[in-house]
Amino acid sequence: MSTTTKKRNGLSKALKRFYGVGDCGFTLMSNVESYYFQIFLTNLAKFSPATAALIGTITTTVDACLSWIYGAIINSVKPGKWGRYRSWLVMVPWIIPFLYAFQFIKIGPEPLAAVIVVLAFVSSHVAWNFPYVANVAMISVAGKTPDERAQLASTRGAWANFSKVIFSYICPVVATFFAGIVGETNKYGATAFVLACVMAALYYAHFKMFDGYEIVEDVDAAKAKIKKQEKQKGGLLKALVQNPPLMALMLADLAKFLFNFVVAGSAAYYFLYIAKDTDDKLLAFYILISNIFCVVGSYAAKTLAKKFSSRNTVISMFFIMAVVLVAANFLYGSINVVIVLMSLAQLGYGVAYSLTPALYADTIIYAEWKTGKNATGWISGLQNVPLKLGVLARGIVIPACLAVANFEADAVDLNNVAPELEKAICLAFMIVPAIALVVAALLMLFGFRLTKEKVIQYQDEIAARKSAA
């Protein structure tokens, strides 16, 4: 029997203003990995390039393979004391700091250290994906109307974007502080622990905000729902296979995330070996400026989409970003110019990132029009796959580019960096992402032919079918 302690309707002031602080903490925590994991492996832990590549490949491959399971597990296990979704916001986050820290700590000889890093990476990501999925699901649980759900999603996005800006201030300061306590090698381990604690505390704030918004489900009813969903798997698979726009979009989305993660992961190499930024001040400045541009792009996206359509805006942004990256490669020795150009590319990423969910929504309509099956949940969940594969690409692309120049951290003289290493770094920082973006733009141009007019037509035909049924 369903029960609840204090049923609430309508969004509280706390949810309207502060839902998303947990996502702010989550992004602060995960950005330690995005910006510093690769350089930790090669320069601080001093793993060989082959070992660093192996660590990156194993961890991100496992993470990508597991990306499908979290929602299914949450929906199939017995609901927790505080509800099926809300309970995960308090049950798991406190474990994450202890797992995540060991992802940035080297213990013992290289083989043992590599195993520890891999286990810490996989276990911490498994742990944080449960509250992450549950947190997003609470938008649908608490938001009873489209306006309420839009309010929650918008506030969440604002806090998540804000975290990108403050990260540039917080992380370098915290890392420098801990370098004097735990040593240079382990400074990011301590930083990861502290920011993961912040994330856990802010997810607890979400837990408190959602008090009274979720009804505890009956276990038998939940199991019946799962069985019903399993019977629809054939139709859901058809929604993917018979949906060329969706497949083109997912590949383009992979290129978008490859840009995001490879550029973030290779920035530290550019500023250390080309900009000679030994104290990370320029890197911190770049992270700040580029993320401000990214936030500006996310806010400009809605206006651009209204004028040019989401599809056309995204295609244009991919081409423009590629051109900007190529220009930055030719001018890689002019540090200030590179910061401006790479920040402009991040502005384009902010636009594309904000509009991609709308394009997935178009493929949902196309799938229902073509197959007669409503695959909303299935297709929405597929958005997580390109993201995970983008992380996987980072672990492959950056070590591969560095291997072109036979990179070994101990062998590099900062006062006399070989031109081959500079070119290899620019290959990862600018050229490979530019190529990926051109491919993405072409995939969208020729593979994603869902114009605004066609989508409206499909919606009208779906509505007519339902009326006639």
Short mmCIF file of C-alpha atoms in Angstrom, two decimals:
data_model
loop_
_atom_site.label_atom_id
_atom_site.label_comp_id
_atom_site.label_asym_id
_atom_site.label_seq_id
_atom_site.Cartn_x
_atom_site.Cartn_y
_atom_site.Cartn_z
CA MET A 1 0.00 0.00 0.00
CA SER A 2 1.33 3.44 -0.89
CA THR A 3 2.18 5.71 1.98
CA THR A 4 3.55 9.17 2.50
CA THR A 5 4.26 11.24 5.56
CA LYS A 6 3.50 14.73 4.33
CA LYS A 7 2.13 15.04 0.84
CA ARG A 8 3.01 18.35 -0.82
CA ASN A 9 1.74 19.94 -4.00
CA GLY A 10 3.32 22.81 -5.85
CA LEU A 11 7.00 23.69 -5.72
CA SER A 12 8.39 25.16 -2.53
CA LYS A 13 10.45 28.35 -2.56
CA ALA A 14 13.52 26.24 -1.73
CA LEU A 15 13.03 24.05 -4.81
CA LYS A 16 12.36 27.03 -7.06
CA ARG A 17 15.53 28.78 -5.95
CA PHE A 18 17.97 26.14 -4.81
CA TYR A 19 17.20 22.87 -6.59
CA GLY A 20 20.43 22.27 -8.47
CA VAL A 21 22.89 23.02 -5.66
CA GLY A 22 23.53 19.28 -5.57
CA ASP A 23 24.35 19.37 -9.29
CA CYS A 24 26.65 22.30 -8.56
CA GLY A 25 28.48 20.10 -6.06
CA PHE A 26 28.45 17.14 -8.44
CA THR A 27 30.06 19.18 -11.22
CA LEU A 28 32.66 20.63 -8.85
CA MET A 29 33.58 17.08 -7.84
CA SER A 30 33.60 15.51 -11.32
CA ASN A 31 35.59 18.39 -12.83
CA VAL A 32 38.62 17.30 -10.81
CA GLU A 33 38.59 14.23 -13.01
CA SER A 34 37.77 16.12 -16.21
CA TYR A 35 40.68 18.54 -15.88
CA TYR A 36 43.30 16.71 -13.83
CA PHE A 37 42.92 12.93 -14.03
CA GLN A 38 45.01 12.48 -17.16
CA ILE A 39 47.84 14.72 -16.00
CA PHE A 40 47.75 13.01 -12.59
CA LEU A 41 48.39 9.68 -14.32
CA THR A 42 51.30 10.90 -16.44
CA ASN A 43 52.95 13.71 -14.45
CA LEU A 44 52.17 13.14 -10.77
CA ALA A 45 51.76 9.38 -10.45
CA LYS A 46 54.24 9.03 -13.34
CA PHE A 47 52.63 6.02 -14.94
CA SER A 48 54.13 5.13 -18.29
CA PRO A 49 52.13 6.32 -21.32
CA ALA A 50 51.06 2.74 -22.04
CA THR A 51 49.84 2.19 -18.46
CA ALA A 52 48.08 5.56 -18.41
CA ALA A 53 46.31 4.67 -21.65
CA LEU A 54 45.36 1.26 -20.28
CA ILE A 55 43.95 2.78 -17.09
CA GLY A 56 41.95 5.32 -19.08
CA THR A 57 40.63 2.68 -21.48
CA ILE A 58 39.61 0.15 -18.82
CA THR A 59 37.93 2.64 -16.51
CA THR A 60 35.97 4.55 -19.11
CA THR A 61 34.98 1.39 -21.00
CA VAL A 62 33.54 -0.16 -17.84
CA ASP A 63 31.82 3.13 -16.97
CA ALA A 64 30.28 3.31 -20.45
CA CYS A 65 29.12 -0.32 -20.35
CA LEU A 66 27.42 0.23 -17.00
CA SER A 67 25.67 3.44 -18.07
CA TRP A 68 22.51 1.50 -18.98
CA ILE A 69 21.87 -0.16 -15.63
CA TYR A 70 21.30 2.49 -12.96
CA GLY A 71 17.73 3.44 -13.77
CA ALA A 72 16.75 -0.21 -14.18
CA ILE A 73 18.18 -1.10 -10.77
CA ILE A 74 16.52 1.85 -9.05
CA ASN A 75 13.18 0.86 -10.58
CA SER A 76 13.48 -2.85 -9.75
CA VAL A 77 14.77 -2.96 -6.16
CA LYS A 78 12.62 -2.43 -3.09
CA PRO A 79 11.89 1.29 -2.54
CA GLY A 80 13.85 2.85 0.32
CA LYS A 81 12.45 4.32 3.50
CA TRP A 82 12.05 7.77 1.92
CA GLY A 83 10.83 6.68 -1.52
CA ARG A 84 12.14 4.94 -4.61
CA TYR A 85 14.20 7.93 -5.84
CA ARG A 86 14.59 10.33 -2.92
CA SER A 87 16.18 7.65 -0.71
CA TRP A 88 19.22 7.43 -3.02
CA LEU A 89 20.03 11.09 -2.31
CA VAL A 90 20.90 10.22 1.29
CA MET A 91 21.87 6.52 1.20
CA VAL A 92 24.87 6.60 -1.15
CA PRO A 93 26.56 10.04 -1.53
CA TRP A 94 28.46 9.84 1.76
CA ILE A 95 30.36 6.78 0.47
CA ILE A 96 31.66 8.56 -2.63
CA PRO A 97 34.44 10.75 -1.08
CA PHE A 98 36.23 7.68 0.29
CA LEU A 99 36.13 5.90 -3.08
CA TYR A 100 36.82 8.91 -5.31
CA ALA A 101 39.92 10.07 -3.42
CA PHE A 102 41.82 6.87 -4.24
CA GLN A 103 41.37 7.61 -7.96
CA PHE A 104 44.05 10.31 -7.49
CA ILE A 105 46.43 8.54 -5.08
CA LYS A 106 49.39 6.36 -6.05
CA ILE A 107 50.04 3.48 -3.65
CA GLY A 108 52.84 0.98 -4.17
CA PRO A 109 54.58 -0.09 -7.39
CA GLU A 110 53.03 0.70 -10.77
CA PRO A 111 50.96 -2.52 -11.27
CA LEU A 112 49.39 -2.31 -7.79
CA ALA A 113 48.88 1.45 -8.07
CA ALA A 114 47.16 1.02 -11.44
CA VAL A 115 44.78 -1.60 -10.02
CA ILE A 116 43.87 0.67 -7.09
CA VAL A 117 43.19 3.62 -9.41
CA VAL A 118 41.01 1.49 -11.69
CA LEU A 119 39.00 0.07 -8.78
CA ALA A 120 38.57 3.53 -7.25
CA PHE A 121 37.42 4.98 -10.58
CA VAL A 122 34.86 2.26 -11.28
CA SER A 123 33.49 2.02 -7.73
CA SER A 124 33.19 5.79 -7.26
CA HIS A 125 31.39 6.19 -10.59
CA VAL A 126 29.00 3.34 -9.81
CA ALA A 127 28.28 4.97 -6.45
CA TRP A 128 27.68 8.47 -7.81
CA ASN A 129 25.54 7.40 -10.78
CA PHE A 130 22.74 6.14 -8.50
CA PRO A 131 22.08 9.48 -6.75
CA TYR A 132 22.71 11.32 -10.03
CA VAL A 133 19.95 9.36 -11.82
CA ALA A 134 17.62 9.56 -8.82
CA ASN A 135 18.19 13.31 -8.56
CA VAL A 136 17.17 13.86 -12.19
CA ALA A 137 14.17 11.55 -11.77
CA MET A 138 12.89 13.74 -8.93
CA ILE A 139 12.13 16.47 -11.48
CA SER A 140 9.28 14.31 -12.81
CA VAL A 141 8.23 13.23 -9.33
CA ALA A 142 7.97 16.72 -7.82
CA GLY A 143 7.04 18.61 -10.99
CA LYS A 144 3.36 17.90 -11.67
CA THR A 145 2.97 20.29 -14.60
CA PRO A 146 5.17 21.18 -17.58
CA ASP A 147 5.82 24.60 -16.03
CA GLU A 148 6.97 23.07 -12.76
CA ARG A 149 9.26 20.60 -14.51
CA ALA A 150 10.67 23.40 -16.66
CA GLN A 151 11.26 25.47 -13.53
CA LEU A 152 13.21 22.64 -11.86
CA ALA A 153 15.23 21.82 -14.99
CA SER A 154 16.08 25.47 -15.57
CA THR A 155 17.18 26.07 -11.97
CA ARG A 156 19.23 22.88 -12.04
CA GLY A 157 20.98 23.98 -15.23
CA ALA A 158 21.77 27.40 -13.81
CA TRP A 159 23.43 25.93 -10.71
CA ALA A 160 25.36 23.34 -12.76
CA ASN A 161 26.70 26.04 -15.08
CA PHE A 162 27.57 28.28 -12.16
CA SER A 163 29.76 25.52 -10.73
CA LYS A 164 31.92 25.59 -13.84
CA VAL A 165 32.84 29.18 -13.10
CA ILE A 166 33.59 28.79 -9.39
CA PHE A 167 35.59 25.61 -10.05
CA SER A 168 38.34 27.73 -11.61
CA TYR A 169 38.76 29.50 -8.26
CA ILE A 170 38.20 26.64 -5.85
CA CYS A 171 40.16 23.73 -7.30
CA PRO A 172 43.60 25.35 -7.80
CA VAL A 173 43.47 26.94 -4.33
CA VAL A 174 42.40 23.72 -2.62
CA ALA A 175 44.96 21.65 -4.58
CA THR A 176 47.79 24.04 -3.70
CA PHE A 177 46.78 23.99 -0.04
CA PHE A 178 46.78 20.19 0.11
CA ALA A 179 50.07 19.93 -1.83
CA GLY A 180 51.75 21.37 1.26
CA ILE A 181 50.08 18.78 3.51
CA VAL A 182 49.88 15.48 1.58
CA GLY A 183 52.47 16.22 -1.12
CA GLU A 184 52.31 17.15 -4.79
CA THR A 185 51.49 13.62 -5.97
CA ASN A 186 48.41 13.23 -3.77
CA LYS A 187 47.06 16.80 -3.84
CA TYR A 188 44.23 15.96 -6.23
CA GLY A 189 43.25 12.97 -4.08
CA ALA A 190 42.66 15.29 -1.12
CA THR A 191 40.92 17.81 -3.38
CA ALA A 192 38.65 15.12 -4.79
CA PHE A 193 37.76 14.00 -1.25
CA VAL A 194 36.81 17.51 -0.11
CA LEU A 195 34.74 18.37 -3.18
CA ALA A 196 32.99 14.98 -3.01
CA CYS A 197 32.06 15.82 0.60
CA VAL A 198 30.61 19.11 -0.67
CA MET A 199 28.61 17.15 -3.25
CA ALA A 200 27.28 14.76 -0.59
CA ALA A 201 26.23 17.66 1.64
CA LEU A 202 24.45 19.43 -1.21
CA TYR A 203 22.67 16.25 -2.32
CA TYR A 204 21.45 16.02 1.27
CA ALA A 205 20.05 19.52 0.79
CA HIS A 206 18.12 18.15 -2.21
CA PHE A 207 16.91 15.28 -0.03
CA LYS A 208 15.48 17.76 2.48
CA MET A 209 13.95 19.96 -0.23
CA PHE A 210 12.03 17.00 -1.69
CA ASP A 211 10.49 16.01 1.64
CA GLY A 212 6.84 15.13 1.05
CA TYR A 213 7.00 15.10 -2.74
CA GLU A 214 7.42 11.37 -3.32
CA ILE A 215 4.98 8.58 -2.43
CA VAL A 216 6.61 5.31 -1.35
CA GLU A 217 5.68 2.71 -3.97
CA ASP A 218 4.16 -0.68 -3.36
CA VAL A 219 6.81 -3.31 -4.19
CA ASP A 220 4.42 -5.70 -5.99
CA ALA A 221 3.06 -2.89 -8.14
CA ALA A 222 6.61 -1.86 -9.01
CA LYS A 223 7.51 -5.42 -10.08
CA ALA A 224 4.41 -5.58 -12.31
CA LYS A 225 5.50 -2.36 -13.98
CA ILE A 226 8.96 -3.80 -14.71
CA LYS A 227 7.46 -6.95 -16.29
CA LYS A 228 5.26 -4.81 -18.51
CA GLN A 229 8.29 -2.77 -19.65
CA GLU A 230 10.23 -5.97 -20.44
CA LYS A 231 7.48 -7.07 -22.85
CA GLN A 232 7.97 -3.83 -24.81
CA LYS A 233 11.72 -4.33 -25.45
CA GLY A 234 11.23 -5.39 -29.06
CA GLY A 235 9.36 -2.20 -29.83
CA LEU A 236 11.99 -0.12 -28.08
CA LEU A 237 14.81 -1.73 -30.07
CA LYS A 238 12.84 -0.97 -33.22
CA ALA A 239 12.61 2.66 -32.09
CA LEU A 240 16.41 2.82 -32.29
CA VAL A 241 17.11 0.69 -35.38
CA GLN A 242 14.39 2.35 -37.47
CA ASN A 243 15.35 5.85 -36.40
CA PRO A 244 18.22 7.15 -38.61
CA PRO A 245 17.96 10.68 -37.16
CA LEU A 246 18.49 9.28 -33.66
CA MET A 247 21.56 7.29 -34.69
CA ALA A 248 23.03 10.32 -36.49
CA LEU A 249 22.31 12.48 -33.44
CA MET A 250 23.95 10.04 -31.03
CA LEU A 251 27.12 9.93 -33.14
CA ALA A 252 27.17 13.72 -33.40
CA ASP A 253 26.57 13.95 -29.67
CA LEU A 254 29.55 11.67 -29.11
CA ALA A 255 31.70 14.11 -31.10
CA LYS A 256 30.36 16.97 -28.99
CA PHE A 257 31.34 15.22 -25.76
CA LEU A 258 34.69 14.18 -27.24
CA PHE A 259 35.35 17.89 -27.76
CA ASN A 260 34.35 18.66 -24.19
CA PHE A 261 36.38 16.00 -22.41
CA VAL A 262 39.46 15.90 -24.67
CA VAL A 263 39.85 19.69 -24.62
CA ALA A 264 39.41 19.78 -20.84
CA GLY A 265 41.86 16.93 -20.30
CA SER A 266 44.56 18.27 -22.61
CA ALA A 267 44.39 21.92 -21.44
CA ALA A 268 46.79 21.26 -18.55
CA TYR A 269 49.42 19.95 -21.00
CA TYR A 270 49.07 23.01 -23.23
CA PHE A 271 49.48 25.49 -20.39
CA LEU A 272 52.36 23.61 -18.76
CA TYR A 273 54.50 22.77 -21.79
CA ILE A 274 53.61 25.53 -24.26
CA ALA A 275 52.48 28.45 -22.07
CA LYS A 276 55.11 27.53 -19.40
CA ASP A 277 52.42 27.96 -16.74
CA THR A 278 54.19 26.15 -13.91
CA ASP A 279 51.99 27.61 -11.14
CA ASP A 280 48.67 26.87 -12.92
CA LYS A 281 47.60 30.53 -12.86
CA LEU A 282 47.01 30.72 -16.60
CA LEU A 283 45.21 27.39 -16.56
CA ALA A 284 42.92 28.64 -13.79
CA PHE A 285 42.27 31.83 -15.77
CA TYR A 286 41.48 29.82 -18.89
CA ILE A 287 39.07 27.55 -17.01
CA LEU A 288 37.31 30.61 -15.60
CA ILE A 289 37.00 32.52 -18.89
CA SER A 290 36.08 29.51 -21.02
CA ASN A 291 33.37 28.42 -18.60
CA ILE A 292 31.93 31.94 -18.47
CA PHE A 293 31.71 31.80 -22.27
CA CYS A 294 30.07 28.37 -21.98
CA VAL A 295 27.41 29.77 -19.64
CA VAL A 296 26.79 32.68 -22.02
CA GLY A 297 26.32 30.19 -24.86
CA SER A 298 23.82 28.17 -22.85
CA TYR A 299 21.73 31.26 -22.21
CA ALA A 300 21.93 32.39 -25.85
CA ALA A 301 20.81 28.97 -27.15
CA LYS A 302 17.08 29.54 -26.73
CA THR A 303 17.17 32.80 -28.72
CA LEU A 304 19.25 31.29 -31.52
CA ALA A 305 16.98 28.24 -31.75
CA LYS A 306 13.90 30.44 -32.07
CA LYS A 307 15.45 32.28 -34.97
CA PHE A 308 17.24 29.48 -36.82
CA SER A 309 15.81 26.21 -35.30
CA SER A 310 17.67 23.89 -32.93
CA ARG A 311 18.98 21.70 -35.75
CA ASN A 312 20.41 24.52 -37.83
CA THR A 313 21.89 26.26 -34.80
CA VAL A 314 23.71 23.12 -33.66
CA ILE A 315 25.06 22.38 -37.15
CA SER A 316 26.31 25.96 -37.49
CA MET A 317 27.92 25.87 -34.05
CA PHE A 318 29.79 22.66 -34.85
CA PHE A 319 31.26 24.18 -38.03
CA ILE A 320 32.15 27.47 -36.29
CA MET A 321 33.77 25.67 -33.37
CA ALA A 322 35.89 23.60 -35.77
CA VAL A 323 37.09 26.72 -37.60
CA VAL A 324 37.97 28.42 -34.31
CA LEU A 325 39.95 25.38 -33.14
CA VAL A 326 41.93 25.21 -36.37
CA ALA A 327 42.72 28.94 -36.05
CA ALA A 328 43.90 28.35 -32.47
CA ASN A 329 46.22 25.60 -33.74
CA PHE A 330 47.89 27.93 -36.24
CA LEU A 331 48.31 30.56 -33.50
CA TYR A 332 49.19 28.17 -30.69
CA GLY A 333 52.21 30.21 -29.60
CA SER A 334 50.10 33.30 -28.87
CA ILE A 335 48.76 32.28 -25.48
CA ASN A 336 46.22 35.08 -25.00
CA VAL A 337 44.82 34.58 -28.50
CA VAL A 338 44.47 30.85 -27.84
CA ILE A 339 42.59 31.55 -24.59
CA VAL A 340 40.13 33.77 -26.47
CA LEU A 341 39.64 31.34 -29.35
CA MET A 342 39.24 28.28 -27.13
CA SER A 343 36.76 30.23 -25.01
CA LEU A 344 34.77 31.06 -28.13
CA ALA A 345 34.70 27.35 -28.91
CA GLN A 346 33.33 26.77 -25.42
CA LEU A 347 30.59 29.30 -26.11
CA GLY A 348 29.57 27.18 -29.09
CA TYR A 349 29.65 24.09 -26.88
CA GLY A 350 27.32 25.81 -24.42
CA VAL A 351 24.83 26.44 -27.24
CA ALA A 352 25.02 22.86 -28.56
CA TYR A 353 24.84 21.33 -25.08
CA SER A 354 21.66 23.25 -24.29
CA LEU A 355 19.89 22.41 -27.56
CA THR A 356 20.76 18.71 -27.85
CA PRO A 357 17.91 17.54 -25.55
CA ALA A 358 15.41 19.29 -27.85
CA LEU A 359 16.81 17.32 -30.79
CA TYR A 360 16.41 14.06 -28.88
CA ALA A 361 12.78 15.08 -28.25
CA ASP A 362 12.32 15.41 -32.02
CA THR A 363 13.58 11.84 -32.51
CA ILE A 364 11.09 10.63 -29.89
CA ILE A 365 8.26 12.10 -31.95
CA TYR A 366 9.71 10.60 -35.14
CA ALA A 367 9.97 7.17 -33.47
CA GLU A 368 6.33 7.23 -32.37
CA TRP A 369 5.21 8.42 -35.81
CA LYS A 370 7.14 5.63 -37.56
CA THR A 371 6.69 2.66 -35.19
CA GLY A 372 3.55 3.54 -33.26
CA LYS A 373 5.48 3.00 -29.99
CA ASN A 374 6.07 5.67 -27.38
CA ALA A 375 9.80 5.32 -26.63
CA THR A 376 10.23 8.46 -24.53
CA GLY A 377 12.02 6.83 -21.60
CA TRP A 378 14.22 4.62 -23.78
CA ILE A 379 15.44 7.42 -26.06
CA SER A 380 15.89 9.87 -23.18
CA GLY A 381 18.10 7.31 -21.46
CA LEU A 382 20.24 6.90 -24.56
CA GLN A 383 21.53 10.46 -24.05
CA ASN A 384 23.83 9.07 -21.35
CA VAL A 385 25.68 6.80 -23.81
CA PRO A 386 27.48 9.47 -25.90
CA LEU A 387 28.54 11.20 -22.68
CA LYS A 388 30.18 8.05 -21.33
CA LEU A 389 31.80 7.30 -24.69
CA GLY A 390 33.14 10.86 -24.73
CA VAL A 391 34.90 10.17 -21.44
CA LEU A 392 36.25 6.94 -22.98
CA ALA A 393 37.55 8.93 -25.96
CA ARG A 394 39.47 11.25 -23.63
CA GLY A 395 41.36 8.30 -22.16
CA ILE A 396 42.34 7.12 -25.64
CA VAL A 397 42.90 10.32 -27.63
CA ILE A 398 45.17 12.22 -25.22
CA PRO A 399 47.64 9.37 -24.52
CA ALA A 400 47.66 8.49 -28.24
CA CYS A 401 48.54 12.07 -29.22
CA LEU A 402 51.27 12.26 -26.57
CA ALA A 403 52.65 8.93 -27.74
CA VAL A 404 53.18 10.46 -31.20
CA ALA A 405 55.92 12.60 -29.61
CA ASN A 406 57.21 9.75 -27.38
CA PHE A 407 56.15 11.80 -24.33
CA GLU A 408 57.70 11.00 -20.96
CA ALA A 409 57.12 13.57 -18.22
CA ASP A 410 60.55 13.15 -16.57
CA ALA A 411 62.38 13.57 -19.87
CA VAL A 412 60.85 16.95 -20.77
CA ASP A 413 62.84 20.14 -20.16
CA LEU A 414 60.30 22.95 -19.69
CA ASN A 415 62.84 25.49 -20.97
CA ASN A 416 63.40 23.54 -24.17
CA VAL A 417 60.22 21.73 -25.15
CA ALA A 418 60.57 19.85 -28.43
CA PRO A 419 58.43 21.12 -31.33
CA GLU A 420 57.16 17.56 -31.79
CA LEU A 421 55.67 17.59 -28.28
CA GLU A 422 54.08 21.00 -28.84
CA LYS A 423 52.45 19.73 -32.04
CA ALA A 424 51.28 16.57 -30.29
CA ILE A 425 49.65 18.60 -27.53
CA CYS A 426 47.93 20.85 -30.08
CA LEU A 427 46.79 17.74 -31.91
CA ALA A 428 44.86 16.69 -28.80
CA PHE A 429 43.83 20.19 -27.66
CA MET A 430 42.66 21.52 -31.03
CA ILE A 431 42.93 19.35 -34.14
CA VAL A 432 41.30 16.06 -33.10
CA PRO A 433 38.31 17.90 -31.52
CA ALA A 434 38.01 20.04 -34.68
CA ILE A 435 37.89 16.95 -36.91
CA ALA A 436 35.27 15.38 -34.63
CA LEU A 437 33.12 18.52 -34.83
CA VAL A 438 33.26 18.60 -38.64
CA VAL A 439 32.14 14.97 -38.71
CA ALA A 440 29.36 15.82 -36.25
CA ALA A 441 28.17 18.73 -38.37
CA LEU A 442 28.09 16.55 -41.51
CA LEU A 443 26.21 13.80 -39.67
CA MET A 444 23.63 16.32 -38.54
CA LEU A 445 23.42 17.97 -41.95
CA PHE A 446 22.83 14.77 -43.92
CA GLY A 447 21.60 12.30 -41.29
CA PHE A 448 19.34 14.41 -39.11
CA ARG A 449 16.67 15.69 -41.49
CA LEU A 450 13.99 16.40 -38.90
CA THR A 451 13.10 20.01 -39.59
CA LYS A 452 10.76 21.95 -37.33
CA GLU A 453 8.00 21.72 -39.95
CA LYS A 454 8.33 17.92 -40.23
CA VAL A 455 8.20 17.45 -36.48
CA ILE A 456 5.00 19.50 -36.25
CA GLN A 457 3.54 17.42 -39.09
CA TYR A 458 4.43 14.18 -37.29
CA GLN A 459 2.86 15.44 -34.07
CA ASP A 460 -0.36 16.28 -35.87
CA GLU A 461 -0.49 12.83 -37.51
CA ILE A 462 0.14 11.09 -34.17
CA ALA A 463 -2.66 13.09 -32.59
CA ALA A 464 -4.98 12.19 -35.47
CA ARG A 465 -4.22 8.47 -35.04
CA LYS A 466 -5.00 8.63 -31.36
CA SER A 467 -8.28 10.44 -32.01
CA ALA A 468 -9.31 7.82 -34.57
CA ALA A 469 -8.41 4.89 -32.31
#
